[in-house]
XYZ file of C-alpha atoms in Angstrom:
239
model
C 11.715 -23.049 11.321
C 13.093 -22.655 7.804
C 11.902 -20.544 4.881
C 11.134 -23.170 2.238
C 8.170 -24.389 0.196
C 6.391 -25.721 3.298
C 6.886 -22.383 5.007
C 5.134 -20.554 2.178
C 2.356 -23.149 2.345
C 1.968 -22.214 6.017
C 1.723 -18.531 5.107
C -0.844 -19.375 2.437
C -2.920 -21.385 4.914
C -2.890 -18.508 7.406
C -3.778 -16.016 4.707
C -6.719 -18.193 3.612
C -7.836 -19.208 7.117
C -11.636 -18.909 7.350
C -11.798 -18.028 11.035
C -9.935 -17.333 14.260
C -9.956 -20.998 15.295
C -8.033 -22.010 12.177
C -5.371 -19.389 12.841
C -5.099 -20.418 16.494
C -4.464 -24.005 15.408
C -1.661 -23.006 13.051
C -0.090 -20.630 15.540
C -0.081 -23.324 18.231
C 2.036 -25.368 15.842
C 4.392 -22.454 15.180
C 4.772 -21.823 18.910
C 5.433 -25.487 19.689
C 7.929 -25.866 16.837
C 9.954 -23.044 18.381
C 9.735 -24.225 21.974
C 6.933 -21.986 23.261
C 3.724 -23.110 24.933
C 1.654 -19.949 24.684
C 1.059 -16.865 22.557
C -1.195 -13.839 22.179
C -2.055 -11.719 19.127
C -3.339 -8.300 20.067
C -3.563 -4.645 19.258
C -2.070 -2.259 21.803
C -4.341 0.550 23.001
C -3.382 4.106 23.939
C -2.469 4.655 27.573
C -5.486 4.541 29.856
C -7.554 2.339 27.537
C -8.176 -1.315 28.422
C -6.504 -3.850 26.136
C -9.026 -6.707 26.223
C -11.184 -5.412 23.308
C -8.015 -5.241 21.190
C -7.141 -8.940 21.593
C -7.464 -10.777 18.271
C -6.546 -14.281 19.454
C -4.977 -15.779 22.556
C -3.559 -19.062 23.780
C -2.435 -17.747 27.177
C -2.650 -19.485 30.581
C -6.138 -18.775 31.956
C -4.743 -17.586 35.279
C -2.502 -15.024 33.591
C -5.061 -13.922 31.003
C -7.672 -12.993 33.615
C -5.176 -11.407 36.013
C -3.533 -9.331 33.285
C -6.802 -7.711 32.211
C -8.368 -7.375 35.639
C -5.318 -5.485 36.909
C -4.803 -3.506 33.683
C -1.191 -4.628 33.409
C -0.736 -3.346 29.848
C 0.328 0.095 31.044
C 3.051 -1.457 33.234
C 4.124 -4.340 30.993
C 7.689 -3.639 29.760
C 7.193 -5.969 26.775
C 4.085 -4.095 25.616
C 5.801 -0.737 26.157
C 8.828 -1.835 24.154
C 6.588 -2.550 21.150
C 6.074 1.202 20.778
C 9.847 1.760 20.663
C 10.955 -0.750 18.039
C 9.881 -2.416 14.813
C 12.206 -5.385 15.355
C 11.301 -8.629 17.159
C 12.887 -9.015 20.581
C 13.188 -11.388 23.512
C 11.201 -10.321 26.561
C 14.488 -10.026 28.438
C 15.522 -7.277 26.004
C 12.617 -5.019 27.033
C 14.421 -2.452 29.139
C 13.164 -1.029 32.421
C 14.668 -0.055 35.766
C 14.354 -3.197 37.872
C 15.102 -1.337 41.088
C 12.734 1.563 40.477
C 9.963 0.342 38.144
C 8.353 -1.987 40.658
C 5.142 -2.521 38.677
C 7.058 -3.629 35.586
C 9.011 -6.076 37.723
C 5.779 -7.300 39.281
C 4.281 -7.990 35.853
C 7.299 -10.030 34.790
C 7.500 -11.917 38.095
C 3.814 -12.830 38.048
C 4.017 -13.885 34.399
C 6.809 -16.249 35.400
C 4.679 -17.637 38.226
C 2.007 -18.450 35.621
C 4.444 -20.372 33.437
C 5.597 -17.497 31.233
C 9.212 -17.281 32.330
C 10.508 -15.911 29.027
C 9.300 -15.062 25.571
C 9.755 -13.609 22.126
C 7.696 -10.688 20.832
C 7.007 -9.384 17.319
C 5.863 -5.728 17.323
C 3.265 -4.819 14.712
C 3.013 -1.317 13.238
C 0.351 -1.008 10.546
C 0.133 1.636 7.843
C -3.115 2.938 9.305
C -1.375 3.677 12.603
C -2.425 0.672 14.676
C 0.111 -0.714 17.153
C 0.062 -4.364 18.111
C 2.117 -7.437 18.847
C 2.350 -11.183 18.532
C 4.006 -12.468 21.687
C 5.142 -16.030 22.443
C 5.792 -17.197 25.996
C 7.047 -20.185 27.949
C 10.537 -21.242 28.970
C 13.780 -19.571 27.942
C 14.628 -20.305 24.305
C 17.396 -19.271 21.944
C 16.193 -18.866 18.371
C 18.581 -18.909 15.427
C 18.385 -15.894 13.066
C 16.474 -17.860 10.431
C 13.812 -18.864 12.954
C 13.515 -15.296 14.244
C 12.923 -14.026 10.706
C 10.427 -16.784 9.957
C 8.452 -16.118 13.152
C 8.443 -12.416 12.309
C 6.806 -13.123 8.962
C 4.316 -15.679 10.302
C 3.292 -13.271 13.063
C 2.742 -10.487 10.544
C 0.513 -12.745 8.440
C -1.474 -13.977 11.433
C -2.115 -10.451 12.700
C -3.108 -9.230 9.240
C -5.450 -12.159 8.613
C -7.207 -11.775 11.942
C -7.829 -8.113 11.176
C -8.937 -8.836 7.618
C -11.559 -11.334 8.802
C -13.476 -8.260 9.926
C -13.226 -6.673 6.478
C -14.439 -7.577 2.961
C -12.130 -10.035 1.196
C -10.053 -9.022 -1.825
C -11.448 -10.957 -4.783
C -8.916 -10.325 -7.558
C -5.157 -10.517 -7.905
C -3.636 -7.055 -7.432
C -2.227 -5.361 -10.541
C 1.059 -3.599 -9.866
C 2.864 -1.232 -12.202
C 6.366 -1.993 -13.420
C 7.864 0.548 -11.028
C 5.939 -0.863 -8.074
C 7.262 -4.338 -8.879
C 10.813 -2.988 -9.220
C 10.628 -1.274 -5.840
C 9.340 -4.414 -4.117
C 11.977 -6.532 -5.849
C 14.765 -4.374 -4.443
C 13.093 -4.327 -1.025
C 13.130 -8.130 -1.089
C 16.931 -7.851 -1.375
C 17.043 -5.775 1.799
C 17.508 -2.403 0.109
C 16.301 0.763 1.829
C 14.237 3.396 0.025
C 17.365 5.529 -0.286
C 19.300 2.617 -1.822
C 16.476 1.932 -4.278
C 16.288 5.598 -5.228
C 19.989 5.528 -6.139
C 19.671 2.280 -8.118
C 16.616 3.390 -10.102
C 17.572 7.047 -10.454
C 14.486 8.210 -8.574
C 13.907 10.465 -5.602
C 13.351 8.981 -2.153
C 9.841 10.437 -2.200
C 9.030 8.735 -5.511
C 10.218 5.360 -4.215
C 7.992 5.760 -1.160
C 5.097 6.720 -3.464
C 5.469 3.493 -5.473
C 5.865 1.393 -2.327
C 2.770 2.891 -0.688
C 0.719 2.271 -3.832
C 1.922 -1.335 -4.033
C 1.232 -1.922 -0.352
C -2.275 -0.499 -0.681
C -3.035 -2.741 -3.687
C -1.684 -5.797 -1.860
C -3.567 -4.940 1.320
C -0.422 -5.189 3.426
C 0.639 -3.588 6.699
C 4.366 -3.022 6.269
C 7.350 -3.753 4.021
C 7.897 -7.302 5.231
C 4.260 -8.122 4.565
C 4.293 -6.412 1.147
C 7.363 -8.332 -0.030
C 5.911 -11.626 1.201
C 2.625 -11.010 -0.625
C 4.475 -10.062 -3.811
C 6.414 -13.333 -3.559
C 3.233 -15.287 -2.884
C 1.589 -13.847 -6.004
C 4.795 -14.483 -8.019
C 5.019 -10.772 -8.768
C 8.718 -10.787 -7.876
C 11.226 -13.668 -8.050
C 12.119 -15.674 -4.948
């Protein structure tokens, strides 16, 4: 998967999708293009709370879907637990747990494999309003090149955001950002941290965060990756 004009058309189609079915269709294509057969898009509940009401969309094997919820595997799932520890996408095999001692975690992974989910790739989601979630792809073992990993990260962020926004009123007008907000997002698009941007613009770290938070709120985005992508989509910053 490459970041080109067609890729941004995909993001636009997800962002404008009228319903869950439309997003499922597009995400099936994304999964297949990257060698995966299945995926799930879900919020992650606090410990002790069932996960099923948090699921936004799923294309999971029926046998695994029902077993996972009936046995409340979320609290034991090492992939789900790892989403609370990192903001970066990861292969399921990178979710650390003690294979000799954490028998329930091993059971979850073994049974997932028995249901056709032998390996996978997961994108953690951390929203500005404090919600934790993930977009997780499963199937056979795959090696993704860095460009594909980054592209999947962005697509997953858009899909999660759109599914949540379908439950909220739509934004009707193009957001109006201040010059400083645009500058901050422009430097973020170049991979600069808030501290880097503060040094470049001669501002305090706190002021940079203030402008970013305002821009993100106006754009209706969940995190920096999402904010930069929306700014690019609206042509507020150069590609």
